Amino acid sequence: MANISNEVRNYFKLELLIARLCPTLRNLFITRYSLFNNGQTWIDSAVHGNNYLTNVISKNKKINLTPPQKKTVDNGNTNEWDISTLTAILLHSDRPQTLNTNEIQKIDQEDLLLEQLRLLRNKLAHNSSKSIGDIEFNQLWNDLSTILVAFGDIDTELDKLKDDSVFESPEQTINEENKNEALRLNSLGTQAHKDGKYSEAIKFFIQATVLSSVSNHDRATFFSNMAASRVSLYKQHLYTVDDCEDGDITKELDRAEKDAKQARKLWVTWWKAHYRVGQVYAILDYHDKAINSFERALALDSTKIEIQKALDESRIIVHRNSRQEYLDPRANWKTIPENLNELKEKFGLDPEMVRQNRSLLELIDPSAADVMK
């Protein structure tokens, strides 16, 4: 944290504070699910997630979720639902008519807190510099702390998050033998990645991550490297002819996202972890989320040219898409695999031929090849 400004530290402290609410909101969702569904118990499963997405989310126009948020709901694992997803569902779910007065009052009070939380979080998310002065920081901290305490958190525990020590790697018992083996595996994975052997690289990185008593920062590096190899493996299959199904290789992006987020969790002030998350979001065409991650990475290290380049590219795409949607509200942007499958079904076009043509188009006019409609 020595080279990170106090204002940037303030921003990330507030992010850590908000993150403490995730378990509370998940429990609140599970409680309300039972209350709104005649005592039925929510079970984290794909079956429950798909049913909820189909029968509740899709039929409620007030619950406005992004494609990645819908995807996590569909998976059914509430541990993967972020603050925005949970607040949107909690605030806009239809209440049954069978609630008694006390239940209604309790939900009303909770919803007031959730609305305050939503506004505060949006304020943070739209802070492109990811830096906050001390006066504004103290006000936001007090507002967020009040919400957390109202939901049952302990104020003395929250005060600990104000100290810069929260960004330091916690004291850990390091097993030197495991550490050296993990670093050896990481070196092998790095070399395999450089040689274009991405599947082999992933295997080495996986072996490195499962070794116990290795520092969080080292583990963050392994997860970040593994995410990079998964992204490269996806790109490799995307533009080559092989027997891999599109659905199978697309799962590599899901795994890359989880790996990158794990790296970010292990080392919250490492620029590359946020950059890696942004890379995955950009490939998935979730450029609004990519921008947020790239802005965080740039705040942590403004000297990295690759961050600024990736940030500029995502901003250009978001701007271009917003202009197109304004001109044609019916515009329906899709990922590359979705477009390839649609072209195959409608016109019998060979996906590999389309991929080759797109690669050629990138050489002639990169901007034209950037987004397929």
Short mmCIF file of C-alpha atoms in Angstrom, two decimals:
data_model
loop_
_atom_site.label_atom_id
_atom_site.label_comp_id
_atom_site.label_asym_id
_atom_site.label_seq_id
_atom_site.Cartn_x
_atom_site.Cartn_y
_atom_site.Cartn_z
CA MET A 1 0.00 0.00 0.00
CA ALA A 2 3.05 2.30 0.19
CA ASN A 3 2.63 3.62 -3.36
CA ILE A 4 -1.16 3.88 -3.24
CA SER A 5 -2.65 7.26 -2.38
CA ASN A 6 -4.75 7.79 0.72
CA GLU A 7 -7.75 8.64 -1.48
CA VAL A 8 -7.53 5.32 -3.31
CA ARG A 9 -7.15 3.51 0.01
CA ASN A 10 -10.36 5.19 1.15
CA TYR A 11 -12.21 3.84 -1.87
CA PHE A 12 -11.11 0.25 -1.30
CA LYS A 13 -11.89 0.44 2.42
CA LEU A 14 -15.47 1.35 1.53
CA GLU A 15 -15.57 -1.54 -0.95
CA LEU A 16 -14.50 -3.93 1.83
CA LEU A 17 -17.19 -2.48 4.07
CA ILE A 18 -19.91 -3.07 1.49
CA ALA A 19 -18.64 -6.59 0.84
CA ARG A 20 -19.43 -7.49 4.46
CA LEU A 21 -23.12 -7.17 3.62
CA CYS A 22 -23.16 -10.01 1.08
CA PRO A 23 -23.68 -12.87 3.58
CA THR A 24 -26.34 -10.84 5.39
CA LEU A 25 -28.27 -10.13 2.20
CA ARG A 26 -28.04 -13.77 1.10
CA ASN A 27 -29.55 -14.86 4.40
CA LEU A 28 -32.23 -12.19 4.02
CA PHE A 29 -33.10 -13.50 0.55
CA ILE A 30 -33.36 -17.08 1.83
CA THR A 31 -35.60 -15.93 4.71
CA ARG A 32 -37.87 -13.96 2.40
CA TYR A 33 -37.98 -16.78 -0.14
CA SER A 34 -39.46 -19.02 2.53
CA LEU A 35 -41.82 -16.28 3.73
CA PHE A 36 -43.03 -15.51 0.20
CA ASN A 37 -43.41 -19.18 -0.82
CA ASN A 38 -45.45 -20.79 1.94
CA GLY A 39 -42.49 -21.97 3.96
CA GLN A 40 -40.56 -23.58 1.10
CA THR A 41 -36.82 -23.83 1.71
CA TRP A 42 -34.36 -22.37 -0.77
CA ILE A 43 -31.64 -24.82 -1.80
CA ASP A 44 -28.55 -23.62 -3.64
CA SER A 45 -28.87 -25.64 -6.84
CA ALA A 46 -29.24 -25.18 -10.58
CA VAL A 47 -32.81 -26.49 -10.34
CA HIS A 48 -33.85 -23.83 -7.82
CA GLY A 49 -31.94 -21.15 -9.69
CA ASN A 50 -33.46 -21.93 -13.07
CA ASN A 51 -36.96 -22.14 -11.62
CA TYR A 52 -36.52 -18.81 -9.86
CA LEU A 53 -35.17 -17.13 -12.98
CA THR A 54 -37.99 -18.52 -15.13
CA ASN A 55 -40.93 -18.10 -12.78
CA VAL A 56 -39.98 -14.97 -10.83
CA ILE A 57 -37.24 -12.87 -12.43
CA SER A 58 -38.45 -13.20 -16.03
CA LYS A 59 -42.03 -12.35 -15.06
CA ASN A 60 -41.19 -9.32 -12.93
CA LYS A 61 -40.29 -6.29 -15.06
CA LYS A 62 -39.20 -4.36 -11.97
CA ILE A 63 -36.29 -6.75 -11.37
CA ASN A 64 -33.83 -5.50 -13.97
CA LEU A 65 -30.78 -7.77 -14.00
CA THR A 66 -27.86 -7.74 -16.42
CA PRO A 67 -26.99 -10.88 -18.44
CA PRO A 68 -24.17 -11.90 -16.06
CA GLN A 69 -26.46 -11.41 -13.06
CA LYS A 70 -29.15 -13.57 -14.66
CA LYS A 71 -26.52 -16.19 -15.31
CA THR A 72 -25.53 -16.37 -11.64
CA VAL A 73 -29.19 -16.58 -10.59
CA ASP A 74 -29.71 -19.39 -13.09
CA ASN A 75 -26.79 -21.28 -11.54
CA GLY A 76 -28.61 -21.14 -8.23
CA ASN A 77 -25.58 -20.59 -5.98
CA THR A 78 -26.43 -17.57 -3.83
CA ASN A 79 -22.80 -17.37 -2.71
CA GLU A 80 -22.04 -16.08 -6.22
CA TRP A 81 -24.78 -13.42 -6.22
CA ASP A 82 -23.32 -9.95 -5.83
CA ILE A 83 -24.71 -6.99 -3.89
CA SER A 84 -26.46 -5.51 -6.94
CA THR A 85 -28.23 -8.79 -7.74
CA LEU A 86 -29.38 -9.32 -4.18
CA THR A 87 -30.61 -5.76 -3.64
CA ALA A 88 -32.52 -5.76 -6.95
CA ILE A 89 -34.28 -9.01 -6.05
CA LEU A 90 -34.99 -8.01 -2.45
CA LEU A 91 -36.30 -4.55 -3.33
CA HIS A 92 -38.52 -5.52 -6.24
CA SER A 93 -39.86 -9.01 -5.53
CA ASP A 94 -43.65 -9.15 -5.35
CA ARG A 95 -44.93 -9.65 -1.83
CA PRO A 96 -47.69 -12.17 -1.11
CA GLN A 97 -51.00 -10.87 0.20
CA THR A 98 -50.80 -13.18 3.23
CA LEU A 99 -48.21 -11.12 5.15
CA ASN A 100 -49.29 -9.81 8.54
CA THR A 101 -48.75 -6.26 9.79
CA ASN A 102 -45.53 -7.01 11.66
CA GLU A 103 -44.03 -8.78 8.67
CA ILE A 104 -44.93 -5.89 6.37
CA GLN A 105 -43.41 -3.32 8.74
CA LYS A 106 -40.21 -5.34 9.09
CA ILE A 107 -39.82 -5.70 5.33
CA ASP A 108 -40.54 -1.99 4.83
CA GLN A 109 -37.78 -1.07 7.28
CA GLU A 110 -35.34 -3.46 5.63
CA ASP A 111 -36.19 -2.09 2.20
CA LEU A 112 -35.45 1.46 3.33
CA LEU A 113 -31.97 0.33 4.35
CA LEU A 114 -31.54 -1.57 1.08
CA GLU A 115 -32.48 1.50 -0.95
CA GLN A 116 -29.93 3.58 0.96
CA LEU A 117 -27.34 0.88 0.34
CA ARG A 118 -28.15 0.81 -3.37
CA LEU A 119 -27.66 4.57 -3.70
CA LEU A 120 -24.39 4.54 -1.78
CA ARG A 121 -23.02 1.63 -3.78
CA ASN A 122 -23.99 3.29 -7.07
CA LYS A 123 -22.14 6.39 -5.95
CA LEU A 124 -19.01 4.32 -5.43
CA ALA A 125 -19.42 2.39 -8.69
CA HIS A 126 -19.70 5.59 -10.73
CA ASN A 127 -16.54 7.04 -9.20
CA SER A 128 -14.25 6.52 -12.19
CA SER A 129 -11.08 7.65 -10.38
CA LYS A 130 -11.69 5.16 -7.55
CA SER A 131 -10.41 7.78 -5.11
CA ILE A 132 -12.30 9.52 -2.29
CA GLY A 133 -11.22 12.41 -0.07
CA ASP A 134 -11.23 12.10 3.71
CA ILE A 135 -14.31 14.25 4.34
CA GLU A 136 -16.48 12.35 1.85
CA PHE A 137 -14.96 9.07 3.04
CA ASN A 138 -15.95 9.68 6.66
CA GLN A 139 -19.51 10.57 5.65
CA LEU A 140 -19.88 7.50 3.44
CA TRP A 141 -18.30 5.32 6.11
CA ASN A 142 -20.78 6.53 8.72
CA ASP A 143 -23.73 6.01 6.37
CA LEU A 144 -22.65 2.48 5.43
CA SER A 145 -21.77 1.55 9.01
CA THR A 146 -25.24 2.57 10.14
CA ILE A 147 -26.78 0.22 7.58
CA LEU A 148 -24.47 -2.64 8.55
CA VAL A 149 -25.17 -2.24 12.27
CA ALA A 150 -28.92 -2.11 11.56
CA PHE A 151 -28.55 -5.49 9.84
CA GLY A 152 -26.74 -6.91 12.87
CA ASP A 153 -23.05 -6.16 12.34
CA ILE A 154 -20.83 -5.01 15.23
CA ASP A 155 -19.52 -1.45 15.03
CA THR A 156 -16.23 -2.24 16.79
CA GLU A 157 -15.51 -4.88 14.15
CA LEU A 158 -16.24 -2.37 11.41
CA ASP A 159 -13.79 0.13 12.90
CA LYS A 160 -10.98 -2.36 12.30
CA LEU A 161 -11.54 -2.03 8.55
CA LYS A 162 -10.54 1.63 8.72
CA ASP A 163 -6.94 0.72 9.45
CA ASP A 164 -4.51 0.35 6.56
CA SER A 165 -3.48 -3.01 7.98
CA VAL A 166 -6.56 -4.57 6.34
CA PHE A 167 -4.68 -4.41 3.04
CA GLU A 168 -1.61 -6.19 4.35
CA SER A 169 -1.20 -9.89 3.81
CA PRO A 170 -2.34 -11.59 7.03
CA GLU A 171 0.16 -13.39 9.16
CA GLN A 172 0.30 -16.93 7.87
CA THR A 173 2.15 -20.07 8.75
CA ILE A 174 4.13 -20.81 5.60
CA ASN A 175 5.21 -24.32 4.73
CA GLU A 176 8.50 -23.74 2.91
CA GLU A 177 8.37 -27.09 1.15
CA ASN A 178 4.86 -26.42 -0.17
CA LYS A 179 5.79 -22.86 -1.08
CA ASN A 180 8.80 -23.96 -3.13
CA GLU A 181 6.79 -26.68 -4.84
CA ALA A 182 4.00 -24.21 -5.65
CA LEU A 183 6.49 -21.75 -7.13
CA ARG A 184 8.04 -24.56 -9.18
CA LEU A 185 4.62 -25.54 -10.53
CA ASN A 186 3.86 -21.90 -11.28
CA SER A 187 7.10 -21.64 -13.29
CA LEU A 188 6.18 -24.75 -15.26
CA GLY A 189 2.71 -23.35 -15.90
CA THR A 190 4.12 -20.02 -17.00
CA GLN A 191 6.46 -21.71 -19.48
CA ALA A 192 3.66 -23.92 -20.81
CA HIS A 193 1.55 -20.78 -21.31
CA LYS A 194 4.37 -19.10 -23.24
CA ASP A 195 4.63 -22.21 -25.41
CA GLY A 196 0.90 -22.04 -26.21
CA LYS A 197 0.16 -25.20 -24.22
CA TYR A 198 -2.68 -23.65 -22.26
CA SER A 199 -4.38 -26.84 -21.05
CA GLU A 200 -1.07 -28.05 -19.68
CA ALA A 201 -0.47 -24.67 -18.04
CA ILE A 202 -3.85 -24.79 -16.32
CA LYS A 203 -3.02 -28.20 -14.83
CA PHE A 204 0.19 -26.85 -13.33
CA PHE A 205 -1.55 -23.79 -11.89
CA ILE A 206 -4.32 -25.93 -10.37
CA GLN A 207 -1.70 -28.06 -8.63
CA ALA A 208 -0.06 -24.90 -7.28
CA THR A 209 -3.32 -23.47 -5.90
CA VAL A 210 -4.28 -26.55 -3.88
CA LEU A 211 -1.06 -26.69 -1.86
CA SER A 212 -1.67 -25.54 1.71
CA SER A 213 0.26 -23.00 3.81
CA VAL A 214 1.26 -20.85 0.85
CA SER A 215 0.99 -17.05 1.12
CA ASN A 216 -2.17 -15.33 -0.12
CA HIS A 217 -0.18 -13.16 -2.50
CA ASP A 218 1.46 -16.19 -4.09
CA ARG A 219 -1.90 -17.91 -4.38
CA ALA A 220 -3.36 -14.78 -5.97
CA THR A 221 -0.60 -14.95 -8.57
CA PHE A 222 -1.40 -18.59 -9.36
CA PHE A 223 -5.12 -17.89 -9.75
CA SER A 224 -4.42 -14.86 -11.94
CA ASN A 225 -2.09 -16.87 -14.16
CA MET A 226 -4.65 -19.66 -14.39
CA ALA A 227 -7.33 -17.17 -15.46
CA ALA A 228 -5.00 -15.88 -18.18
CA SER A 229 -4.40 -19.42 -19.48
CA ARG A 230 -8.13 -20.16 -19.54
CA VAL A 231 -8.76 -17.00 -21.55
CA SER A 232 -5.99 -17.93 -23.99
CA LEU A 233 -7.36 -21.47 -24.28
CA TYR A 234 -10.79 -20.05 -25.10
CA LYS A 235 -9.34 -17.80 -27.81
CA GLN A 236 -7.27 -20.66 -29.20
CA HIS A 237 -10.32 -22.88 -29.64
CA LEU A 238 -12.46 -20.03 -30.93
CA TYR A 239 -10.37 -19.56 -34.05
CA THR A 240 -9.31 -23.15 -34.74
CA VAL A 241 -11.09 -26.25 -35.99
CA ASP A 242 -11.34 -28.96 -33.32
CA ASP A 243 -13.79 -31.35 -31.73
CA CYS A 244 -14.49 -29.12 -28.73
CA GLU A 245 -18.11 -28.08 -28.36
CA ASP A 246 -18.72 -24.33 -28.04
CA GLY A 247 -20.49 -24.90 -24.73
CA ASP A 248 -17.50 -26.77 -23.31
CA ILE A 249 -14.95 -24.14 -24.23
CA THR A 250 -17.24 -21.30 -23.10
CA LYS A 251 -17.10 -22.84 -19.63
CA GLU A 252 -13.43 -21.88 -19.59
CA LEU A 253 -14.53 -18.24 -19.44
CA ASP A 254 -16.74 -19.00 -16.44
CA ARG A 255 -13.79 -20.68 -14.76
CA ALA A 256 -11.50 -17.80 -15.72
CA GLU A 257 -13.92 -15.35 -14.12
CA LYS A 258 -13.97 -17.33 -10.88
CA ASP A 259 -10.18 -17.66 -10.87
CA ALA A 260 -9.69 -13.93 -11.46
CA LYS A 261 -12.15 -13.04 -8.71
CA GLN A 262 -10.39 -15.43 -6.35
CA ALA A 263 -7.09 -13.66 -7.10
CA ARG A 264 -8.79 -10.34 -6.37
CA LYS A 265 -10.18 -11.67 -3.10
CA LEU A 266 -6.76 -12.92 -1.98
CA TRP A 267 -4.98 -9.67 -2.88
CA VAL A 268 -7.47 -6.83 -3.04
CA THR A 269 -4.92 -4.09 -3.82
CA TRP A 270 -3.09 -5.92 -6.61
CA TRP A 271 -3.75 -4.16 -9.89
CA LYS A 272 -3.38 -7.29 -12.00
CA ALA A 273 -6.18 -9.13 -10.17
CA HIS A 274 -8.65 -6.36 -11.05
CA TYR A 275 -7.23 -6.14 -14.56
CA ARG A 276 -7.69 -9.88 -15.02
CA VAL A 277 -11.34 -9.68 -13.94
CA GLY A 278 -11.83 -6.86 -16.43
CA GLN A 279 -10.27 -8.90 -19.23
CA VAL A 280 -12.75 -11.72 -18.71
CA TYR A 281 -15.70 -9.33 -18.57
CA ALA A 282 -14.55 -7.69 -21.81
CA ILE A 283 -14.39 -11.02 -23.65
CA LEU A 284 -17.87 -11.82 -22.36
CA ASP A 285 -19.01 -8.44 -23.78
CA TYR A 286 -19.87 -7.18 -20.28
CA HIS A 287 -18.01 -3.94 -20.91
CA ASP A 288 -19.71 -1.86 -18.21
CA LYS A 289 -18.40 -4.29 -15.61
CA ALA A 290 -15.05 -4.47 -17.40
CA ILE A 291 -14.71 -0.69 -17.20
CA ASN A 292 -15.27 -0.75 -13.43
CA SER A 293 -12.55 -3.38 -12.99
CA PHE A 294 -10.10 -1.59 -15.29
CA GLU A 295 -10.69 1.67 -13.42
CA ARG A 296 -9.85 -0.07 -10.15
CA ALA A 297 -6.69 -1.54 -11.67
CA LEU A 298 -5.63 1.85 -13.02
CA ALA A 299 -6.20 3.51 -9.64
CA LEU A 300 -3.87 0.95 -8.07
CA ASP A 301 -1.16 1.39 -10.73
CA SER A 302 -1.51 4.25 -13.19
CA THR A 303 1.77 3.37 -14.96
CA LYS A 304 0.44 0.25 -16.68
CA ILE A 305 -0.24 1.05 -20.34
CA GLU A 306 -2.16 -2.19 -20.86
CA ILE A 307 -4.78 -1.13 -18.32
CA GLN A 308 -5.41 2.22 -20.01
CA LYS A 309 -5.59 0.54 -23.42
CA ALA A 310 -8.13 -2.05 -22.24
CA LEU A 311 -10.14 0.65 -20.46
CA ASP A 312 -10.26 2.83 -23.58
CA GLU A 313 -11.35 -0.11 -25.74
CA SER A 314 -14.23 -1.02 -23.43
CA ARG A 315 -15.34 2.61 -23.17
CA ILE A 316 -15.38 2.92 -26.97
CA ILE A 317 -17.49 -0.23 -27.31
CA VAL A 318 -19.96 0.92 -24.65
CA HIS A 319 -20.28 4.29 -26.37
CA ARG A 320 -20.73 2.72 -29.80
CA ASN A 321 -23.31 0.25 -28.52
CA SER A 322 -25.28 2.97 -26.75
CA ARG A 323 -25.37 5.02 -29.96
CA GLN A 324 -26.55 2.02 -31.97
CA GLU A 325 -29.26 1.19 -29.43
CA TYR A 326 -30.42 4.80 -29.60
CA LEU A 327 -30.67 4.60 -33.39
CA ASP A 328 -32.22 1.13 -33.34
CA PRO A 329 -33.87 0.11 -30.02
CA ARG A 330 -34.37 -3.37 -31.45
CA ALA A 331 -30.61 -3.93 -31.60
CA ASN A 332 -29.69 -7.19 -29.94
CA TRP A 333 -25.99 -7.57 -29.18
CA LYS A 334 -24.75 -11.12 -28.83
CA THR A 335 -21.50 -12.89 -28.06
CA ILE A 336 -19.42 -14.31 -30.91
CA PRO A 337 -20.39 -17.97 -30.28
CA GLU A 338 -24.08 -16.99 -30.20
CA ASN A 339 -23.76 -15.19 -33.53
CA LEU A 340 -21.87 -18.08 -35.11
CA ASN A 341 -24.52 -20.57 -34.04
CA GLU A 342 -27.29 -18.30 -35.31
CA LEU A 343 -25.60 -17.93 -38.72
CA LYS A 344 -25.19 -21.69 -38.94
CA GLU A 345 -28.86 -22.36 -38.08
CA LYS A 346 -30.31 -19.66 -40.36
CA PHE A 347 -28.03 -19.82 -43.37
CA GLY A 348 -25.97 -23.01 -42.99
CA LEU A 349 -22.73 -21.03 -42.82
CA ASP A 350 -19.66 -22.86 -41.57
CA PRO A 351 -18.68 -21.25 -38.21
CA GLU A 352 -14.98 -21.85 -38.94
CA MET A 353 -15.25 -19.98 -42.25
CA VAL A 354 -16.93 -17.07 -40.47
CA ARG A 355 -14.17 -17.09 -37.85
CA GLN A 356 -11.50 -16.94 -40.56
CA ASN A 357 -13.27 -14.09 -42.33
CA ARG A 358 -13.60 -12.23 -39.04
CA SER A 359 -9.87 -12.66 -38.37
CA LEU A 360 -9.15 -11.19 -41.80
CA LEU A 361 -11.54 -8.33 -41.12
CA GLU A 362 -9.69 -7.55 -37.90
CA LEU A 363 -6.52 -7.02 -39.92
CA ILE A 364 -8.28 -4.72 -42.39
CA ASP A 365 -10.60 -2.84 -40.02
CA PRO A 366 -10.37 -3.78 -36.31
CA SER A 367 -13.28 -1.55 -35.31
CA ALA A 368 -15.62 -3.29 -37.74
CA ALA A 369 -14.70 -6.73 -36.45
CA ASP A 370 -14.93 -5.76 -32.81
CA VAL A 371 -18.66 -6.25 -32.33
CA MET A 372 -20.76 -8.69 -34.33
CA LYS A 373 -24.48 -8.11 -34.53
#
